[in-house]
mmCIF file of N, CA and C and ligand atoms in Angstrom:
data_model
loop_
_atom_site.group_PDB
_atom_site.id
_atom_site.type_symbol
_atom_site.label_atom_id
_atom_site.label_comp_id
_atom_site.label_asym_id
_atom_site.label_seq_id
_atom_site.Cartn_x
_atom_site.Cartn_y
_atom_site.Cartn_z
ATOM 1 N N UNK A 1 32.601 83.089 11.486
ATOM 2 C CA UNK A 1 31.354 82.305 11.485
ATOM 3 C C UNK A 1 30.901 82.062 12.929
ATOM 4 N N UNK A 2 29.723 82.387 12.908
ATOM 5 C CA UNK A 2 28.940 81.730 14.372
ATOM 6 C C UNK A 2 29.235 80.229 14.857
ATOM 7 N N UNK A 3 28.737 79.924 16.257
ATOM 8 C CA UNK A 3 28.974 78.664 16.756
ATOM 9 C C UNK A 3 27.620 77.938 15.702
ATOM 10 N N UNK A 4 26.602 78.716 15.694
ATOM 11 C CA UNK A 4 25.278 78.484 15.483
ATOM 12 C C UNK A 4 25.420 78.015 13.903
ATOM 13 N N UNK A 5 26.161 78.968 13.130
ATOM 14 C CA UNK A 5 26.379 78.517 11.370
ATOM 15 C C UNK A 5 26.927 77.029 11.124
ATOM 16 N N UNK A 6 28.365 77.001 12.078
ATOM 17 C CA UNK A 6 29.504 76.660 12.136
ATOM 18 C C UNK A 6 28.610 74.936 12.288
ATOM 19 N N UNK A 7 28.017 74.835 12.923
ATOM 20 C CA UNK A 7 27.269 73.556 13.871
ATOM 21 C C UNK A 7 25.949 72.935 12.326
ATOM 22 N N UNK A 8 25.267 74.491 12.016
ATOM 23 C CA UNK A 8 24.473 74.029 11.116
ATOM 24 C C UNK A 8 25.110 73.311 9.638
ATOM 25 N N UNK A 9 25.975 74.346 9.515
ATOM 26 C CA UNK A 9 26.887 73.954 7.975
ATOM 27 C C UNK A 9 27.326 72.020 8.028
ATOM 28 N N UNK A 10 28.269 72.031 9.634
ATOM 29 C CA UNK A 10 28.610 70.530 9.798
ATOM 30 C C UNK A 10 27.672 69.240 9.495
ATOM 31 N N UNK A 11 26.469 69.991 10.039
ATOM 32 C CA UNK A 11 25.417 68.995 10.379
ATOM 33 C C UNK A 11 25.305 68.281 8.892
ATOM 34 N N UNK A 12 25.423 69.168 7.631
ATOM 35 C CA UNK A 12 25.480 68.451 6.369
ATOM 36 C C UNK A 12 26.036 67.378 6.212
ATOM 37 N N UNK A 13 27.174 67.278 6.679
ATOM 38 C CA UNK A 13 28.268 66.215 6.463
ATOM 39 C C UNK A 13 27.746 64.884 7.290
ATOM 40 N N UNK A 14 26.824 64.919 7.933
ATOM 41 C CA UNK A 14 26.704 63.435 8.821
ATOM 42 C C UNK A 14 26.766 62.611 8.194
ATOM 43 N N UNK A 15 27.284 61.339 8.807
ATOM 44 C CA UNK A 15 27.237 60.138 8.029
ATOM 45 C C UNK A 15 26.204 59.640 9.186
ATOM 46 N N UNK A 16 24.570 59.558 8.267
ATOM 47 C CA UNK A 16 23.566 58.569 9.283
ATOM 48 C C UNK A 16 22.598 57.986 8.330
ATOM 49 N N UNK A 17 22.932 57.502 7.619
ATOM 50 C CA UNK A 17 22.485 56.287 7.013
ATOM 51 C C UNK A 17 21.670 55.271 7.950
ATOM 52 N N UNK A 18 21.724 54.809 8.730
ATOM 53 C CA UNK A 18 20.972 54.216 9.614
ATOM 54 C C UNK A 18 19.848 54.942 10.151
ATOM 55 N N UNK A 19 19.965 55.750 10.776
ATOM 56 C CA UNK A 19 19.099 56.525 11.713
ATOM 57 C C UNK A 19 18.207 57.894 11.034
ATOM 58 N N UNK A 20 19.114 58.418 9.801
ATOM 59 C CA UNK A 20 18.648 59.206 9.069
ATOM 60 C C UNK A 20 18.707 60.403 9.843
ATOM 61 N N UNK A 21 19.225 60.712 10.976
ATOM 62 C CA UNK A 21 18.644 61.646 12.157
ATOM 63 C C UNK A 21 20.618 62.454 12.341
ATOM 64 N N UNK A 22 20.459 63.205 11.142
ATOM 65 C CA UNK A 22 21.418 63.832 10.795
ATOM 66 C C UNK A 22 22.034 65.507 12.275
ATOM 67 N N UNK A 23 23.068 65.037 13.077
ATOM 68 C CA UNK A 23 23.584 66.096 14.195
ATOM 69 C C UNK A 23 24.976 67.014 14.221
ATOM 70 N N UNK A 24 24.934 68.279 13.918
ATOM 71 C CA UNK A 24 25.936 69.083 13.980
ATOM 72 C C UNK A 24 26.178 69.507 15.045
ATOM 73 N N UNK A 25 27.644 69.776 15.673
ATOM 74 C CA UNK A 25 27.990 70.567 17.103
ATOM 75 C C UNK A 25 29.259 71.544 16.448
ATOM 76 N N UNK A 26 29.220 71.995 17.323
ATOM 77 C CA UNK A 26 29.946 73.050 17.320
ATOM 78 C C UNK A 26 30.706 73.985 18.501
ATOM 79 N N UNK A 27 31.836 73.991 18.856
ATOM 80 C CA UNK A 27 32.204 74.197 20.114
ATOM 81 C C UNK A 27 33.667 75.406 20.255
ATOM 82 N N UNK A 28 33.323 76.531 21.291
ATOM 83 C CA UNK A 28 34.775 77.412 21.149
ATOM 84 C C UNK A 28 35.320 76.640 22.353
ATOM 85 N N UNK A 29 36.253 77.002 21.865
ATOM 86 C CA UNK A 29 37.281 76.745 22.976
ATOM 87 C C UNK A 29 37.558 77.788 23.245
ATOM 88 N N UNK A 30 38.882 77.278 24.149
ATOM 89 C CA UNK A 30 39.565 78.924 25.252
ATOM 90 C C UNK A 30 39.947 79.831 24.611
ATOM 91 N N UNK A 31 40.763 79.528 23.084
ATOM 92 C CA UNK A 31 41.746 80.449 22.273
ATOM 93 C C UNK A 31 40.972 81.049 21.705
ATOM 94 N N UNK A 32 39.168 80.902 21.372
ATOM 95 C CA UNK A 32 38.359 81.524 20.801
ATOM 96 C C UNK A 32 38.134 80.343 19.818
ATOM 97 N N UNK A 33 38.811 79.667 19.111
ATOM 98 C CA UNK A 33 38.672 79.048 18.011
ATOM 99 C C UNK A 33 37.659 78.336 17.933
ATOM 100 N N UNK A 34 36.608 78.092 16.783
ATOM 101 C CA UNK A 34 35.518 77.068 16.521
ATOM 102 C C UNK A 34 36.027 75.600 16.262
ATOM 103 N N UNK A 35 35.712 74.995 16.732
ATOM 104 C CA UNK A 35 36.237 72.985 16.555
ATOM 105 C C UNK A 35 34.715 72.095 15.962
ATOM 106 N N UNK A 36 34.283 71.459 14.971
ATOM 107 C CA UNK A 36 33.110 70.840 14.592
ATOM 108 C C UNK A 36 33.108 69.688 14.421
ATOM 109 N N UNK A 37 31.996 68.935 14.494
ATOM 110 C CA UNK A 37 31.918 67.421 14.584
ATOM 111 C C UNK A 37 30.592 67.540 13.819
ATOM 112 N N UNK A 38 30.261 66.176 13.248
ATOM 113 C CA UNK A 38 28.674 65.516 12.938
ATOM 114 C C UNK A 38 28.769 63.926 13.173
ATOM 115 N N UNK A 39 27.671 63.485 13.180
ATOM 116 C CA UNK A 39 27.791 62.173 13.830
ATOM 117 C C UNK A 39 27.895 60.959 12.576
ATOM 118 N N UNK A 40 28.755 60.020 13.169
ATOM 119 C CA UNK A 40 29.067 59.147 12.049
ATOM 120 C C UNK A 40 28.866 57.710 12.246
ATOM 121 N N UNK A 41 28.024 57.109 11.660
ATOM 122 C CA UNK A 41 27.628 55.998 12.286
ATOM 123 C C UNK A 41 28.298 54.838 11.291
ATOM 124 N N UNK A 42 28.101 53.717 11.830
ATOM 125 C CA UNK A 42 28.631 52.485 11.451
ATOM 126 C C UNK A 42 27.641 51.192 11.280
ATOM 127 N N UNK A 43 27.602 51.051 10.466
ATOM 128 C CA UNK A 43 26.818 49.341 10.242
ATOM 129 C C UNK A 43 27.188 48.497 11.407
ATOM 130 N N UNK A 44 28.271 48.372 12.195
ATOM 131 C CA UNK A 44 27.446 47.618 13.675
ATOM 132 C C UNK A 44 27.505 49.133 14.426
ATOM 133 N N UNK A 45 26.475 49.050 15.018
ATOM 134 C CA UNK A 45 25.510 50.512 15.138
ATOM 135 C C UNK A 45 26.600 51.194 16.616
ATOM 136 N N UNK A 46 26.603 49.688 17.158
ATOM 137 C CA UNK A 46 27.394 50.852 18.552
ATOM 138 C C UNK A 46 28.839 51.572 18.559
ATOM 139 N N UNK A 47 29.410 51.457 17.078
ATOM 140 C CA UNK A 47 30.419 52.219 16.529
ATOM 141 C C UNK A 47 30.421 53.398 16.318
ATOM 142 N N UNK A 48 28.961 53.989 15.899
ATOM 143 C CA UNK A 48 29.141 54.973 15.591
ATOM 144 C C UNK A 48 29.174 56.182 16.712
ATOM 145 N N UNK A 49 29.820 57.530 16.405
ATOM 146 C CA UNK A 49 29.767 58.374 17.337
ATOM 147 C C UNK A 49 29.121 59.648 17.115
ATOM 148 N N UNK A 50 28.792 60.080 17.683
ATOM 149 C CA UNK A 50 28.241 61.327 18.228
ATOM 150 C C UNK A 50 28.720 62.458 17.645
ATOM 151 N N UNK A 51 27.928 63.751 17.085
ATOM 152 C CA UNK A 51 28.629 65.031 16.956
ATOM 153 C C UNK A 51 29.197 65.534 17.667
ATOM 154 N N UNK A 52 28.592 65.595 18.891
ATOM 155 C CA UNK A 52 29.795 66.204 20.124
ATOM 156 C C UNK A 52 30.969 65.454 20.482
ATOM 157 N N UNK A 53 31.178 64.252 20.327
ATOM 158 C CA UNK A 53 32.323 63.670 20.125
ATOM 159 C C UNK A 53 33.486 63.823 19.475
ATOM 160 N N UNK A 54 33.203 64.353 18.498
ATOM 161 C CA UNK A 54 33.757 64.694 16.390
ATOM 162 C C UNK A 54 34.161 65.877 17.471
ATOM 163 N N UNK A 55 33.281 66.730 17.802
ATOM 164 C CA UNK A 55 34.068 68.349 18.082
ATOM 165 C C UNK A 55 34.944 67.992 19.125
ATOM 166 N N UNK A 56 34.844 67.501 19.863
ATOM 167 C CA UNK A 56 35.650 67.237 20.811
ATOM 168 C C UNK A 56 37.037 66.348 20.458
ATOM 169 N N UNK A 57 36.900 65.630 19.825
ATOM 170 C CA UNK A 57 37.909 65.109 18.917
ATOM 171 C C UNK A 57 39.062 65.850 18.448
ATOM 172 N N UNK A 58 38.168 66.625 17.559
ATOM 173 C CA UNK A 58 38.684 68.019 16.490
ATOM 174 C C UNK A 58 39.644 68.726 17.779
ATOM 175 N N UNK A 59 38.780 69.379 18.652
ATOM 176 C CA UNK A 59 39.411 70.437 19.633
ATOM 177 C C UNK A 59 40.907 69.646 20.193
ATOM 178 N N UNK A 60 40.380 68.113 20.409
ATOM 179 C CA UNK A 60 41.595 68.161 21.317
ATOM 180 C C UNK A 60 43.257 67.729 20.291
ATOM 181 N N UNK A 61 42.970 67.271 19.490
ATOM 182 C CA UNK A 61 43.600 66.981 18.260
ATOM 183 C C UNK A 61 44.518 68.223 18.119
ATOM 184 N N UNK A 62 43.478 69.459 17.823
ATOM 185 C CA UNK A 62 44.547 70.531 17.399
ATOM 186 C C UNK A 62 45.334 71.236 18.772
ATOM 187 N N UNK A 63 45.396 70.470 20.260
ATOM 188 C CA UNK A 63 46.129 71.113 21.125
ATOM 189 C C UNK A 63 45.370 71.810 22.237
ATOM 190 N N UNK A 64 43.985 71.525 22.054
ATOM 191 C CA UNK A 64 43.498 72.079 23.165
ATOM 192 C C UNK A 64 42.230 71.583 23.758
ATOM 193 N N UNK A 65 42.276 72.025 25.346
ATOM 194 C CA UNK A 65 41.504 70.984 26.216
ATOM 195 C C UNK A 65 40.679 71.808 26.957
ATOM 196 N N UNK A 66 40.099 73.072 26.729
ATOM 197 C CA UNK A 66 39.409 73.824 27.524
ATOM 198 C C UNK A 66 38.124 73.717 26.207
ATOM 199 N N UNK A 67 37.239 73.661 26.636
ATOM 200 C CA UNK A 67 35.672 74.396 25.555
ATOM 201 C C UNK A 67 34.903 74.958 26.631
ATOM 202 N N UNK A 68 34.610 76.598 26.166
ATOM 203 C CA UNK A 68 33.515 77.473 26.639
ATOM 204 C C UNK A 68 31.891 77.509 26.260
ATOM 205 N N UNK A 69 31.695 77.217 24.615
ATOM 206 C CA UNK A 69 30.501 77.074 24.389
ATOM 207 C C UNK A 69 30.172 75.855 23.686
ATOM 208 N N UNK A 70 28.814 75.786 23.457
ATOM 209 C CA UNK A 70 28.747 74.469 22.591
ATOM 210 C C UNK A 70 27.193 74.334 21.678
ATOM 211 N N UNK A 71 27.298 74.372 20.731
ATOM 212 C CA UNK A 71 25.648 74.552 20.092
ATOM 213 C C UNK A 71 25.695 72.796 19.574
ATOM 214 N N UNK A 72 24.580 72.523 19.574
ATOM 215 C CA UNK A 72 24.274 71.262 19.181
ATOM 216 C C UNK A 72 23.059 71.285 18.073
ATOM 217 N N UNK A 73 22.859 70.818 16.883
ATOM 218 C CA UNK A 73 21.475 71.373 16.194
ATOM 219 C C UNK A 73 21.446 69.795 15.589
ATOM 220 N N UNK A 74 20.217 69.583 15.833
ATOM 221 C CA UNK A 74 19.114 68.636 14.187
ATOM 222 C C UNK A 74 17.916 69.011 14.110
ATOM 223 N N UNK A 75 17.097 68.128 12.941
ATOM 224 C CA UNK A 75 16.238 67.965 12.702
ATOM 225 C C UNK A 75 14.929 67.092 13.492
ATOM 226 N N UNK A 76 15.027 67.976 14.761
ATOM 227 C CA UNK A 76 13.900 67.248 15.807
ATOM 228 C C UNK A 76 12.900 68.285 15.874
ATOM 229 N N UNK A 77 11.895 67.812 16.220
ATOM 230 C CA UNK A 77 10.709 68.135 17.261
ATOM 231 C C UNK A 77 11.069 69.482 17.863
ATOM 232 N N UNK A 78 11.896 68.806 18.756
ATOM 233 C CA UNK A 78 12.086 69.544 19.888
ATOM 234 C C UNK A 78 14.202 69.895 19.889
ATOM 235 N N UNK A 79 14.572 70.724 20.304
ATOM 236 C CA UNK A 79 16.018 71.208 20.421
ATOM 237 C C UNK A 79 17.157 69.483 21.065
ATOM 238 N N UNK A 80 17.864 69.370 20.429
ATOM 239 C CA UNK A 80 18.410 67.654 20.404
ATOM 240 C C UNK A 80 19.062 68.503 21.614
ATOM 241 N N UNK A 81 18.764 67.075 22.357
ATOM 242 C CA UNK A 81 20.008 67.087 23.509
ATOM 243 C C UNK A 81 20.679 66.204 23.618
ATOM 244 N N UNK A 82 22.214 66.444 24.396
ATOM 245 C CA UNK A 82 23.755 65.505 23.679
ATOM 246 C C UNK A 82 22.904 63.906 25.489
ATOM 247 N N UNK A 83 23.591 62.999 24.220
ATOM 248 C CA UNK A 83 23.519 62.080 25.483
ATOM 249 C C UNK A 83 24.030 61.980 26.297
ATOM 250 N N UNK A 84 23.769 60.403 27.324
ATOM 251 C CA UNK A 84 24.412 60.913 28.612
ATOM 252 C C UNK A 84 25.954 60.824 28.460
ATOM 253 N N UNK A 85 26.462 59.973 28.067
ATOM 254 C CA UNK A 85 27.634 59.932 27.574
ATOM 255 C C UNK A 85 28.537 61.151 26.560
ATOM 256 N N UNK A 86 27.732 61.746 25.770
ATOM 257 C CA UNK A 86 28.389 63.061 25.603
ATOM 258 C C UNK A 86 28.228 63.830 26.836
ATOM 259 N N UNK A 87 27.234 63.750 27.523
ATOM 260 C CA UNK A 87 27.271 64.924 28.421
ATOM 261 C C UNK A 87 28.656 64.695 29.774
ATOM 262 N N UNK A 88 28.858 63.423 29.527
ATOM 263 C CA UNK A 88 29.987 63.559 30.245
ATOM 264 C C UNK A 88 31.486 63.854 29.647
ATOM 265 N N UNK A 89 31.685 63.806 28.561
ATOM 266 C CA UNK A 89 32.648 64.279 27.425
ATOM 267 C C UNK A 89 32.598 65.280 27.536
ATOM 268 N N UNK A 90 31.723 66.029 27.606
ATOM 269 C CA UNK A 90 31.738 67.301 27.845
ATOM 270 C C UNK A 90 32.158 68.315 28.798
ATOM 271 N N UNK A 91 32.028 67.391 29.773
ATOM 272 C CA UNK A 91 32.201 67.559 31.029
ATOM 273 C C UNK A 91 33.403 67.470 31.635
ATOM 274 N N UNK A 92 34.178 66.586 30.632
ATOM 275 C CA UNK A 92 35.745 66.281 31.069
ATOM 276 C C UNK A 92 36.452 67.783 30.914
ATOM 277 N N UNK A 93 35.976 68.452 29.835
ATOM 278 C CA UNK A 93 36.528 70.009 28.993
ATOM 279 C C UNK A 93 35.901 71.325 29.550
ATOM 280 N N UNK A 94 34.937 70.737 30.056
ATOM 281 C CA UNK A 94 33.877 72.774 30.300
ATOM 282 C C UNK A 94 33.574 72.319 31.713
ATOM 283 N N UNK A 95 33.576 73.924 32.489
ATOM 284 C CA UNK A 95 33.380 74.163 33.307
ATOM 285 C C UNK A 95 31.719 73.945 33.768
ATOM 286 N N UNK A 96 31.461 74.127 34.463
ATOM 287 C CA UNK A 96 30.320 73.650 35.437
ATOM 288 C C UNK A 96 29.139 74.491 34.609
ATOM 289 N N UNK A 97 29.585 75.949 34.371
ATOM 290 C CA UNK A 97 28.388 76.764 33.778
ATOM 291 C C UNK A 97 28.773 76.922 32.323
ATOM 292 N N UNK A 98 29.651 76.451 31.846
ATOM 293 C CA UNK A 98 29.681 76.301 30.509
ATOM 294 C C UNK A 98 28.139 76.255 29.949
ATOM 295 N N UNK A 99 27.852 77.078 28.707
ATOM 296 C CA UNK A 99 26.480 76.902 27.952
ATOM 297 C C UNK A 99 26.432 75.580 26.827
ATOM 298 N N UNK A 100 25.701 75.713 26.707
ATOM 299 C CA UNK A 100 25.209 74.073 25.720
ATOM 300 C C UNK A 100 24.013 74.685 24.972
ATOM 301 N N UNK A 101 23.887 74.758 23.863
ATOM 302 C CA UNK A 101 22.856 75.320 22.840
ATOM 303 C C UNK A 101 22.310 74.186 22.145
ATOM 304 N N UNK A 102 20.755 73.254 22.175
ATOM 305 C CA UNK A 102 20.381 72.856 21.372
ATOM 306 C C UNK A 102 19.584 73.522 20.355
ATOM 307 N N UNK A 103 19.360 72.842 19.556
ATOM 308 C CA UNK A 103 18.984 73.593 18.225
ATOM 309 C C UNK A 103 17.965 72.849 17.565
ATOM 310 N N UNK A 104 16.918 73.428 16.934
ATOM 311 C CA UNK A 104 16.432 72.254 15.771
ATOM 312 C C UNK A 104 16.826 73.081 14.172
ATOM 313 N N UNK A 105 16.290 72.377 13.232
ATOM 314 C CA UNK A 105 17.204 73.127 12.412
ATOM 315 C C UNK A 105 15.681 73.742 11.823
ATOM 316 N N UNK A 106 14.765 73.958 12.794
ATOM 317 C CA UNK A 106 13.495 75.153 12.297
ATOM 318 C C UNK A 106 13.530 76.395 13.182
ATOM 319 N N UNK A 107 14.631 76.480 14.153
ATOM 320 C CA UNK A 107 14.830 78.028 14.530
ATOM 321 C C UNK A 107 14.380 77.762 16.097
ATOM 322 N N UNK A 108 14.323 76.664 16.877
ATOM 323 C CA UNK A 108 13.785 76.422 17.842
ATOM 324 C C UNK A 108 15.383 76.212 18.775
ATOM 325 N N UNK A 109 15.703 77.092 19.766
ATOM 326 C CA UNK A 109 16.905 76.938 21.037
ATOM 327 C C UNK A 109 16.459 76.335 22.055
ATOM 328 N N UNK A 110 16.907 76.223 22.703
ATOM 329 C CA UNK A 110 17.099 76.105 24.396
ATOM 330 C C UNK A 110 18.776 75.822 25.023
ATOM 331 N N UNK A 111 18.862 76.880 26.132
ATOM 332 C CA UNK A 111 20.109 76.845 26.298
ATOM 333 C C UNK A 111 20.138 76.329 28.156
ATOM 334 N N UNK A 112 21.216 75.093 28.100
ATOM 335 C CA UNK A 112 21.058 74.395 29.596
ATOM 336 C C UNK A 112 22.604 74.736 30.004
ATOM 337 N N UNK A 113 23.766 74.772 31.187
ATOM 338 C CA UNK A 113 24.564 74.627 31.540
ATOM 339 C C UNK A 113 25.026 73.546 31.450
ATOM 340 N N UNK A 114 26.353 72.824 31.324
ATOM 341 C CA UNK A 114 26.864 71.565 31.895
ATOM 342 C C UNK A 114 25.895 71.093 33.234
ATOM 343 N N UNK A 115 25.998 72.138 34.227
ATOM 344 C CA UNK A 115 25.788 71.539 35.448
ATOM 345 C C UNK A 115 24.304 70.873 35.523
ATOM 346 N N UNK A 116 23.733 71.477 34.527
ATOM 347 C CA UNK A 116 22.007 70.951 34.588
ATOM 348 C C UNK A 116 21.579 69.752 33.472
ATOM 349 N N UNK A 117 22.811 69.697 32.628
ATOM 350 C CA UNK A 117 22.894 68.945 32.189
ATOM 351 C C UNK A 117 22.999 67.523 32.615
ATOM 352 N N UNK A 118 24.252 67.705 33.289
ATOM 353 C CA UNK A 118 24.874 66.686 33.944
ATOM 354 C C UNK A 118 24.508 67.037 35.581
ATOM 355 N N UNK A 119 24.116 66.619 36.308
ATOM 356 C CA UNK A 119 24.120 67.144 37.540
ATOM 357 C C UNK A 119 24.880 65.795 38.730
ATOM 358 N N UNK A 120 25.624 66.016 39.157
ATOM 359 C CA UNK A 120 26.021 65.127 39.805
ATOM 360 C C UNK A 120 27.352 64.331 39.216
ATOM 361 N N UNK A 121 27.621 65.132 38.095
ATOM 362 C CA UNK A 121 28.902 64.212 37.132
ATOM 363 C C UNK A 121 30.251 64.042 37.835
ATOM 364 N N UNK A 122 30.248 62.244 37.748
ATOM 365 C CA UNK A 122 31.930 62.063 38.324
ATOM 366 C C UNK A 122 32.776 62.861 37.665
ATOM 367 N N UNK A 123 33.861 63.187 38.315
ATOM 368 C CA UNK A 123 34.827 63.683 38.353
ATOM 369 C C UNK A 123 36.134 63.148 39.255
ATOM 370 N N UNK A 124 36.839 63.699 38.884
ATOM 371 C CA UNK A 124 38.101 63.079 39.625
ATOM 372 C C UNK A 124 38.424 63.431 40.922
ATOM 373 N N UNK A 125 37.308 64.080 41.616
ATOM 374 C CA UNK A 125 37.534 64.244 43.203
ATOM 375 C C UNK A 125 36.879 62.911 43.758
ATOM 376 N N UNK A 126 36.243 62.153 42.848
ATOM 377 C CA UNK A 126 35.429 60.821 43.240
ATOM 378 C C UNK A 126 36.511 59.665 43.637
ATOM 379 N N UNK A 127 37.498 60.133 42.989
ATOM 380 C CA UNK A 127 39.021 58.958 43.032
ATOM 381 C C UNK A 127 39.726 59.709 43.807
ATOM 382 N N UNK A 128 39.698 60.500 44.957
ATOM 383 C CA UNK A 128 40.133 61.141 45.636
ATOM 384 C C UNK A 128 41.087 60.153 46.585
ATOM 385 N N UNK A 129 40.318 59.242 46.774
ATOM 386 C CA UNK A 129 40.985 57.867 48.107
ATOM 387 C C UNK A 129 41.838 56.705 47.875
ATOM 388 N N UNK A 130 42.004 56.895 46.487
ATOM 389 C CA UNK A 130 42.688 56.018 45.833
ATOM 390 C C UNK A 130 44.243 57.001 45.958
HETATM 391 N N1 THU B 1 23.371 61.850 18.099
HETATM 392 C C1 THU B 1 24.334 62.802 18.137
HETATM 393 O O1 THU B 1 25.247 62.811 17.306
HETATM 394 N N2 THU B 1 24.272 63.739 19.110
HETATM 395 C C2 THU B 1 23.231 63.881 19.983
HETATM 396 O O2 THU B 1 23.245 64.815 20.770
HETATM 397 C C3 THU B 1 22.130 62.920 19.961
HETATM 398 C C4 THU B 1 22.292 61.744 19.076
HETATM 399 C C5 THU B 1 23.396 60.873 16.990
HETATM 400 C C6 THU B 1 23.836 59.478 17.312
HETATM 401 C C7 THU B 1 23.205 58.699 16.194
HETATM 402 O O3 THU B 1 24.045 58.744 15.047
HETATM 403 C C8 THU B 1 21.937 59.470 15.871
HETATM 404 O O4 THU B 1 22.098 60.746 16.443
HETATM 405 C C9 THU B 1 20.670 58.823 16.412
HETATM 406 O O5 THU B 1 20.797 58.534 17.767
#
């Protein structure tokens, strides 16, 4: 299965009852393997988390800490992009040019790097002096 299926199929499963604004991700890692998340929210609202979270979850759960790609898809306007806070989750796992695929779920992409994503993201050379 594609990153692209793999991300759309998940997106079913959201729990967003609140927001209604249903998000699938989808992410390889190093070994090749697909890892998936959808976002799951909570009646006190700042509980809930993120699809890219769920995949990232998933990935690191089963043993691994590298991700190469990452598709993200909903039902927007325009191709969803991960927040700032995923984008730094993300950032802990993929390299600088790692790809990031948003999606809408009417056939609409756009594909950004980590680095343009995030531009300027701490990292642990920031705690260098400590
Ligand atoms: N959401 C995601 O899961 N990923 C994104 O990239 C953007 C936002 C979720 C969080 C919340 O459940 C809902 O979308 C509305 O913000």
């Amino acid at each position: 299965m594609s990153l692209s299926e793999a991300a759309r199929t998940v997106r079913d499963n959201a729990y967003a009852p609140y927001s209604n604004f249903k998000v699938g991700a989808a992410l390889r890692a190093a070994s090749g393997g697909i890892f998936i998340g959808c976002n799951v929210e909570n009646v006190a609202y700042p509980e809930g988390t993120c699809a890219e979270a769920g995949a990232i979850a998933a990935m690191v759960a089963a043993g691994e800490t590298e991700l190469l790609e990452v598709y993200v898809i909903a039902d927007s306007p325009d191709p969803v992009t991960p927040c700032g806070g995923c984008r730094q989750k993300l950032a802990e796992f993929g390299a600088r040019d790692v790809k990031v695929t948003m999606a809408t779920t009417a056939g609409s992409e756009t594909t950004l790097t980590l680095a343009e994503l995030l531009p300027g993201a701490f990292s642990q050379s920031h705690m260098d002096n400590t």
